[in-house]
Short mmCIF file of C-alpha atoms and ligand atoms in Angstrom, two decimals:
data_model
loop_
_atom_site.label_atom_id
_atom_site.label_comp_id
_atom_site.label_asym_id
_atom_site.label_seq_id
_atom_site.Cartn_x
_atom_site.Cartn_y
_atom_site.Cartn_z
CA MET T 1 30.02 18.09 -7.85
CA ASN T 2 31.40 15.68 -5.33
CA GLY T 3 29.33 12.57 -4.56
CA ALA T 4 29.58 13.12 -0.81
CA THR T 5 27.83 16.49 -0.99
CA LEU T 6 25.00 15.36 -3.27
CA LYS T 7 21.59 14.80 -1.74
CA LEU T 8 20.90 11.07 -1.89
CA ILE T 9 17.91 10.24 -4.07
CA ASP T 10 16.39 6.96 -2.98
CA LEU T 11 14.08 5.44 -5.60
CA ARG T 12 13.71 1.96 -4.14
CA SER T 13 10.34 2.59 -2.50
CA ASP T 14 8.08 5.26 -1.03
CA THR T 15 8.73 3.63 2.36
CA VAL T 16 12.08 5.44 2.49
CA THR T 17 10.53 8.89 3.13
CA ARG T 18 11.77 10.55 6.29
CA PRO T 19 9.73 12.78 8.56
CA GLY T 20 10.36 16.45 7.81
CA ALA T 21 10.66 19.30 10.29
CA ALA T 22 6.93 20.04 10.56
CA MET T 23 6.04 16.38 11.06
CA ARG T 24 8.78 16.02 13.68
CA ALA T 25 7.46 19.13 15.44
CA ALA T 26 3.99 17.56 15.54
CA MET T 27 5.52 14.37 16.95
CA ALA T 28 7.49 16.26 19.60
CA ALA T 29 4.38 18.16 20.69
CA ALA T 30 2.09 15.10 20.78
CA GLU T 31 0.05 14.53 23.91
CA VAL T 32 0.49 10.91 24.91
CA GLY T 33 -0.90 8.26 27.25
CA ASP T 34 -0.84 4.48 27.46
CA ASP T 35 -2.62 3.28 24.32
CA VAL T 36 -3.03 -0.27 25.60
CA TYR T 37 -5.32 1.31 28.22
CA GLY T 38 -6.92 3.33 25.40
CA ASP T 39 -5.51 6.44 27.07
CA ASP T 40 -3.42 7.97 24.32
CA PRO T 41 -5.32 11.03 23.09
CA THR T 42 -3.28 11.36 19.91
CA VAL T 43 -3.78 7.72 18.91
CA ASN T 44 -7.48 8.17 19.63
CA ARG T 45 -7.58 11.27 17.46
CA LEU T 46 -5.77 9.51 14.61
CA GLN T 47 -8.15 6.56 14.78
CA ALA T 48 -11.21 8.84 14.83
CA ARG T 49 -9.88 10.91 11.93
CA ALA T 50 -9.01 7.85 9.84
CA ALA T 51 -12.45 6.35 10.47
CA GLU T 52 -14.07 9.61 9.40
CA LEU T 53 -11.94 10.03 6.26
CA PHE T 54 -12.50 6.45 5.11
CA GLY T 55 -16.17 6.38 6.02
CA HIS T 56 -16.03 3.64 8.64
CA GLU T 57 -17.25 3.60 12.25
CA ALA T 58 -13.88 2.90 13.82
CA ALA T 59 -10.18 2.45 13.18
CA LEU T 60 -7.17 0.83 14.81
CA PHE T 61 -3.57 2.05 14.67
CA ALA T 62 -0.88 -0.63 14.28
CA PRO T 63 2.86 -0.65 13.68
CA SER T 64 2.77 -1.90 10.08
CA GLY T 65 0.57 -2.67 7.11
CA THR T 66 1.61 -6.29 7.34
CA GLN T 67 0.07 -6.29 10.79
CA THR T 68 -3.15 -4.47 9.84
CA ASN T 69 -3.65 -6.89 6.92
CA LEU T 70 -2.98 -9.87 9.18
CA ILE T 71 -5.32 -8.52 11.88
CA ALA T 72 -7.99 -8.14 9.20
CA LEU T 73 -7.52 -11.73 7.98
CA LEU T 74 -7.65 -13.06 11.54
CA THR T 75 -10.74 -11.01 12.35
CA HIS T 76 -12.65 -11.97 9.19
CA CYS T 77 -11.65 -15.63 9.04
CA GLN T 78 -11.61 -18.63 11.33
CA ARG T 79 -9.27 -21.61 11.12
CA GLY T 80 -10.35 -23.61 8.05
CA ASP T 81 -11.71 -20.57 6.25
CA GLU T 82 -10.29 -19.36 2.99
CA TYR T 83 -9.63 -15.98 1.42
CA ILE T 84 -9.51 -15.20 -2.29
CA VAL T 85 -6.57 -13.02 -3.23
CA GLY T 86 -4.34 -12.09 -6.17
CA GLN T 87 -1.35 -14.27 -6.91
CA GLU T 88 0.91 -11.21 -6.69
CA ALA T 89 -0.94 -9.44 -3.87
CA HIS T 90 1.12 -8.18 -0.95
CA THR T 91 -1.13 -9.95 1.54
CA TYR T 92 -0.51 -13.28 -0.13
CA LYS T 93 3.02 -13.01 -1.46
CA TYR T 94 4.93 -10.52 0.66
CA GLU T 95 3.66 -11.02 4.20
CA ALA T 96 5.36 -14.32 5.00
CA GLY T 97 2.13 -16.29 4.83
CA GLY T 98 0.93 -14.90 8.17
CA GLY T 99 -2.73 -15.79 7.68
CA ALA T 100 -1.86 -19.45 7.06
CA VAL T 101 0.86 -19.66 9.72
CA LEU T 102 -0.94 -17.90 12.54
CA GLY T 103 -4.60 -18.20 11.59
CA GLY T 104 -4.96 -21.53 9.80
CA ILE T 105 -6.50 -19.50 6.99
CA GLN T 106 -6.04 -20.99 3.53
CA PRO T 107 -5.30 -18.54 0.73
CA GLN T 108 -6.96 -19.13 -2.63
CA PRO T 109 -4.73 -17.11 -4.97
CA ILE T 110 -5.90 -16.32 -8.49
CA ALA T 111 -4.03 -14.84 -11.45
CA HIS T 112 -4.24 -11.12 -12.17
CA GLN T 113 -5.51 -9.63 -15.40
CA ALA T 114 -3.20 -7.31 -17.35
CA ASP T 115 -4.64 -4.29 -15.53
CA GLY T 116 -3.95 -5.86 -12.13
CA SER T 117 -7.57 -6.74 -11.38
CA LEU T 118 -8.91 -10.21 -10.64
CA ALA T 119 -11.45 -11.24 -13.27
CA LEU T 120 -14.96 -11.39 -11.83
CA ALA T 121 -15.46 -14.82 -13.44
CA ASP T 122 -12.29 -16.09 -11.74
CA ILE T 123 -13.44 -14.75 -8.38
CA GLU T 124 -16.83 -16.36 -8.81
CA HIS T 125 -15.26 -19.64 -9.88
CA ALA T 126 -12.97 -19.62 -6.82
CA ILE T 127 -15.88 -19.40 -4.36
CA LYS T 128 -16.35 -22.94 -3.12
CA PRO T 129 -19.73 -24.50 -2.43
CA ASP T 130 -20.65 -25.28 1.17
CA ASP T 131 -19.35 -28.86 1.21
CA PHE T 132 -17.28 -30.52 3.91
CA HIS T 133 -14.57 -31.35 1.36
CA PHE T 134 -13.75 -27.69 0.99
CA ALA T 135 -12.38 -24.88 3.06
CA ARG T 136 -15.07 -22.25 3.70
CA SER T 137 -14.76 -19.34 1.27
CA ARG T 138 -15.00 -16.38 3.58
CA LEU T 139 -13.24 -13.29 2.25
CA LEU T 140 -12.09 -11.46 -0.87
CA ALA T 141 -8.96 -9.33 -0.43
CA LEU T 142 -8.10 -6.77 -3.12
CA GLU T 143 -5.24 -4.29 -3.33
CA ASN T 144 -5.33 -0.71 -4.66
CA THR T 145 -3.09 0.65 -6.01
CA PHE T 146 -1.64 -2.60 -7.32
CA GLY T 147 1.83 -2.37 -8.88
CA GLY T 148 1.30 1.37 -9.23
CA ARG T 149 -1.94 0.84 -11.17
CA VAL T 150 -5.35 2.05 -10.10
CA LEU T 151 -8.27 -0.34 -9.92
CA GLN T 152 -11.37 1.46 -11.18
CA PRO T 153 -14.33 2.19 -8.88
CA ASP T 154 -16.84 0.36 -11.08
CA TYR T 155 -14.65 -2.75 -10.97
CA MET T 156 -14.33 -2.54 -7.18
CA LYS T 157 -18.10 -2.10 -6.92
CA ALA T 158 -18.79 -5.11 -9.12
CA ALA T 159 -16.26 -7.33 -7.31
CA THR T 160 -17.42 -6.43 -3.79
CA GLU T 161 -21.11 -6.75 -4.72
CA LEU T 162 -20.46 -10.14 -6.31
CA VAL T 163 -18.83 -11.64 -3.23
CA HIS T 164 -21.23 -9.97 -0.80
CA ARG T 165 -24.10 -11.63 -2.70
CA ARG T 166 -22.33 -14.94 -2.12
CA GLY T 167 -21.94 -14.27 1.61
CA LEU T 168 -18.24 -13.41 1.63
CA ALA T 169 -16.72 -10.36 3.31
CA THR T 170 -14.32 -7.89 1.66
CA HIS T 171 -10.96 -6.48 2.71
CA LEU T 172 -8.98 -3.81 0.88
CA ASP T 173 -5.22 -3.68 1.21
CA GLY T 174 -5.19 0.05 0.65
CA ALA T 175 -1.52 0.54 1.42
CA ARG T 176 -1.55 3.19 -1.34
CA ILE T 177 -5.28 3.89 -1.55
CA CYS T 178 -4.60 7.62 -1.14
CA ASN T 179 -2.61 7.52 -4.39
CA ALA T 180 -5.57 5.87 -6.09
CA ALA T 181 -8.09 8.37 -4.70
CA VAL T 182 -6.01 11.38 -5.67
CA LYS T 183 -5.45 9.97 -9.13
CA LEU T 184 -9.17 9.30 -9.61
CA GLY T 185 -10.13 12.66 -8.13
CA ILE T 186 -12.51 11.03 -5.65
CA SER T 187 -12.72 11.17 -1.85
CA LEU T 188 -10.96 8.59 0.32
CA ARG T 189 -14.38 7.42 1.43
CA GLN T 190 -15.49 6.86 -2.16
CA ALA T 191 -12.25 5.04 -2.93
CA VAL T 192 -12.97 2.36 -0.31
CA THR T 193 -16.69 1.92 -0.95
CA GLY T 194 -17.80 -1.70 -0.77
CA PHE T 195 -15.09 -2.90 1.59
CA ASP T 196 -15.89 -4.18 5.06
CA SER T 197 -12.35 -3.45 6.19
CA VAL T 198 -9.56 -1.31 4.82
CA SER T 199 -5.86 -1.16 5.69
CA VAL T 200 -4.04 2.08 4.89
CA CYS T 201 -0.28 2.69 5.18
CA LEU T 202 0.79 5.98 6.72
CA SER T 203 4.44 5.13 6.15
CA LYS T 204 4.52 5.02 2.34
CA GLY T 205 3.94 8.09 0.20
CA LEU T 206 2.19 9.82 3.10
CA GLY T 207 5.59 10.12 4.74
CA ALA T 208 5.03 8.99 8.33
CA PRO T 209 7.94 7.00 9.78
CA VAL T 210 5.79 4.13 11.08
CA GLY T 211 2.24 2.88 11.10
CA SER T 212 -0.92 1.78 9.38
CA VAL T 213 -4.59 2.07 10.23
CA LEU T 214 -7.28 -0.55 9.87
CA CYS T 215 -10.80 0.85 9.37
CA ALA T 216 -14.04 -1.11 9.78
CA ASP T 217 -17.22 -1.15 11.86
CA ARG T 218 -17.05 -0.83 15.64
CA GLU T 219 -17.78 -4.49 16.36
CA PHE T 220 -15.02 -5.63 13.95
CA ILE T 221 -12.47 -3.21 15.40
CA GLY T 222 -13.40 -4.43 18.88
CA ARG T 223 -12.43 -7.97 17.87
CA ALA T 224 -9.40 -6.72 15.93
CA LEU T 225 -8.07 -5.13 19.13
CA ARG T 226 -7.55 -8.58 20.70
CA TRP T 227 -5.58 -9.79 17.64
CA ARG T 228 -3.44 -6.65 17.68
CA LYS T 229 -2.61 -7.34 21.31
CA MET T 230 -1.82 -10.99 20.57
CA LEU T 231 0.46 -10.03 17.67
CA GLY T 232 2.41 -7.64 19.88
CA GLY T 233 1.04 -4.53 18.23
CA GLY T 234 -0.29 -2.92 21.40
CA MET T 235 2.02 0.04 21.87
CA ARG T 236 2.19 2.35 24.87
CA GLN T 237 2.89 6.08 24.35
CA ALA T 238 2.26 5.58 20.65
CA GLY T 239 0.88 9.11 20.27
CA ILE T 240 4.33 10.21 19.17
CA LEU T 241 3.90 7.97 16.11
CA ALA T 242 0.19 8.69 15.69
CA ALA T 243 0.98 12.41 15.54
CA ALA T 244 3.07 11.73 12.45
CA GLY T 245 0.19 9.76 10.95
CA LEU T 246 -2.28 12.55 11.67
CA TYR T 247 0.08 15.08 10.15
CA ALA T 248 0.42 12.84 7.09
CA LEU T 249 -3.35 12.52 6.62
CA GLU T 250 -3.86 16.28 6.97
CA HIS T 251 -0.95 17.49 4.84
CA ASN T 252 0.38 14.80 2.55
CA VAL T 253 -2.60 13.32 0.72
CA GLU T 254 -3.31 15.96 -1.95
CA ARG T 255 0.39 16.43 -2.65
CA LEU T 256 0.63 12.82 -3.93
CA THR T 257 -0.37 14.39 -7.25
CA GLU T 258 3.14 15.86 -7.42
CA ASP T 259 4.62 12.36 -7.19
CA HIS T 260 2.31 11.18 -9.97
CA GLU T 261 3.31 14.15 -12.14
CA ASN T 262 6.99 13.52 -11.41
CA ALA T 263 6.50 9.89 -12.41
CA VAL T 264 5.06 10.91 -15.79
CA TYR T 265 7.81 13.48 -16.25
CA LEU T 266 10.48 10.89 -15.49
CA ALA T 267 8.87 8.31 -17.79
CA ARG T 268 8.84 10.87 -20.63
CA GLY T 269 12.53 11.60 -20.02
CA LEU T 270 13.47 7.92 -19.95
CA SER T 271 11.50 7.22 -23.12
CA ASP T 272 14.11 9.33 -24.97
CA VAL T 273 16.59 6.53 -24.28
CA ALA T 274 16.30 4.02 -27.13
CA GLU T 275 17.43 1.07 -25.02
CA ILE T 276 14.77 1.63 -22.35
CA LYS T 277 11.13 0.67 -22.73
CA VAL T 278 8.98 2.54 -20.27
CA ASP T 279 5.24 2.49 -19.58
CA LEU T 280 3.22 5.61 -18.88
CA PRO T 281 2.77 5.55 -15.09
CA GLU T 282 -0.65 5.83 -13.46
CA THR T 283 0.57 6.85 -10.00
CA ASN T 284 3.97 7.11 -8.32
CA MET T 285 5.73 4.11 -9.85
CA VAL T 286 7.62 4.01 -13.12
CA PHE T 287 8.31 0.61 -14.66
CA ALA T 288 11.18 0.47 -17.12
CA ASP T 289 12.68 -2.42 -19.07
CA ILE T 290 16.46 -2.26 -18.82
CA PRO T 291 18.77 -4.45 -20.94
CA ALA T 292 19.69 -7.31 -18.58
CA GLY T 293 23.40 -7.10 -19.38
CA LYS T 294 23.57 -3.48 -18.26
CA CYS T 295 21.76 -3.62 -14.93
CA SER T 296 24.70 -3.89 -12.58
CA ARG T 297 26.73 -1.22 -14.39
CA LEU T 298 23.71 1.08 -14.43
CA ALA T 299 23.23 0.57 -10.69
CA GLN T 300 26.86 1.57 -10.12
CA ALA T 301 26.62 4.58 -12.42
CA LEU T 302 23.49 5.81 -10.64
CA GLY T 303 25.17 5.17 -7.29
CA ARG T 304 28.07 7.43 -8.29
CA LYS T 305 25.50 10.16 -8.94
CA GLY T 306 23.94 9.70 -5.51
CA ILE T 307 20.93 7.77 -6.83
CA LEU T 308 19.92 4.60 -5.07
CA ALA T 309 17.73 2.24 -7.09
CA THR T 310 16.93 -1.43 -7.50
CA VAL T 311 18.09 -1.99 -11.06
CA GLU T 312 16.59 -5.09 -12.64
CA PRO T 313 15.47 -5.96 -16.17
CA GLN T 314 11.95 -4.95 -15.05
CA MET T 315 12.95 -1.96 -12.98
CA ARG T 316 10.59 -0.22 -10.57
CA ILE T 317 11.31 3.42 -9.78
CA VAL T 318 9.24 4.92 -6.99
CA LEU T 319 8.57 8.65 -6.66
CA HIS T 320 7.72 10.14 -3.27
CA LEU T 321 7.80 13.10 -0.91
CA ASP T 322 11.60 13.20 -0.81
CA VAL T 323 12.10 13.30 -4.60
CA SER T 324 11.62 16.77 -6.12
CA ARG T 325 11.25 17.83 -9.75
CA ALA T 326 14.92 18.93 -9.67
CA ASP T 327 15.84 15.43 -8.46
CA VAL T 328 13.91 13.97 -11.40
CA GLU T 329 16.04 16.10 -13.74
CA ARG T 330 19.14 14.65 -12.07
CA ILE T 331 17.82 11.10 -12.46
CA THR T 332 17.00 11.60 -16.15
CA ALA T 333 20.42 13.13 -16.79
CA ALA T 334 22.14 10.20 -15.05
CA PHE T 335 20.29 7.66 -17.22
CA LYS T 336 21.00 9.62 -20.40
CA GLU T 337 24.67 9.95 -19.56
CA PHE T 338 24.96 6.21 -18.91
CA PHE T 339 23.15 5.22 -22.12
CA GLY T 340 24.89 7.96 -24.08
CA GLY T 341 21.58 9.48 -25.20
C1 PLP S 1 3.93 -1.80 2.07
C2 PLP S 1 2.72 -2.57 1.80
C3 PLP S 1 2.02 -3.21 2.81
C4 PLP S 1 2.42 -3.19 4.25
O1 PLP S 1 3.77 -3.15 4.47
P1 PLP S 1 4.48 -2.80 5.84
O2 PLP S 1 5.88 -2.58 5.41
O3 PLP S 1 4.29 -3.97 6.72
O4 PLP S 1 3.85 -1.57 6.42
C5 PLP S 1 0.88 -3.88 2.47
N1 PLP S 1 0.43 -3.92 1.21
C6 PLP S 1 1.07 -3.31 0.21
C7 PLP S 1 0.51 -3.36 -1.17
C8 PLP S 1 2.24 -2.62 0.47
O5 PLP S 1 2.87 -2.01 -0.54
#
């Protein structure tokens, strides 16, 4: 086979999924209006559907998960407030410090446990007393899935109840909450129980090209709307994008199971290679330890086979809508050929 004719397999992230023919047809057929006037019927339908699925009163469509998380921080917290968050959480580490830069909101990061959770004792300890020396502890932000791992419902319940008792609010960065729900075999609504606001990415494993939704109560979403406008997230005939999101919620949630099964299948294949140490994946991400001295040559070898991956000593391989079981066979074969196994 010639490299140019091979289908490219992109394992860098589940953000790389491209809209397929049926999703594009839904986008092309979308009824639109000016969403800043609240006139776009497709955006309104997406927001209503997301609210219903996640068990909240209302929802807001925005261009990215970075923006829905930031809107949530700005809506929950005032200048001088503080939010408790994981040291490796997306909201804290990978969103350019937006809450601090734009909201004057101080993050209080705490270390993760081995399973990705934040220890309840650490959360409790991080809540500051009401004293003018301190920022006001206002919010706990958790993330599920976190590094491909699923936080368990009883943990989420305990953590949200703990901070609610102490007067804090709760936000879930549920960029991949659908992966968690499908893995746990629970409804989306059950998966977000206990959270006052939830951000969900439509553009990851769900396969939409753009967009996230923020779900919360009606009063919160009313205030969030002003922040979205201020951040430049008010879009006009956004129904074209919302149609993709609606299609994703209707058709691409249950199928995430296939990505999880492909991840396990790939991990099993890679575990045949003596030089690779691989963990059993919980959702759509495989983490493999690659000998540091071989990373760049492995990246090149995979590239020659039409496989795009971020090869690092702690390598993350992400399965998604555009990677089939046959593609997984190709990936496994490419690794085995390179390692001679
Ligand atoms: C991708 C992601 C986001 C949002 O990212 P955008 O690229 O801005 O949509 C937020 N949280 C987590 C955990 C993510 O993986």
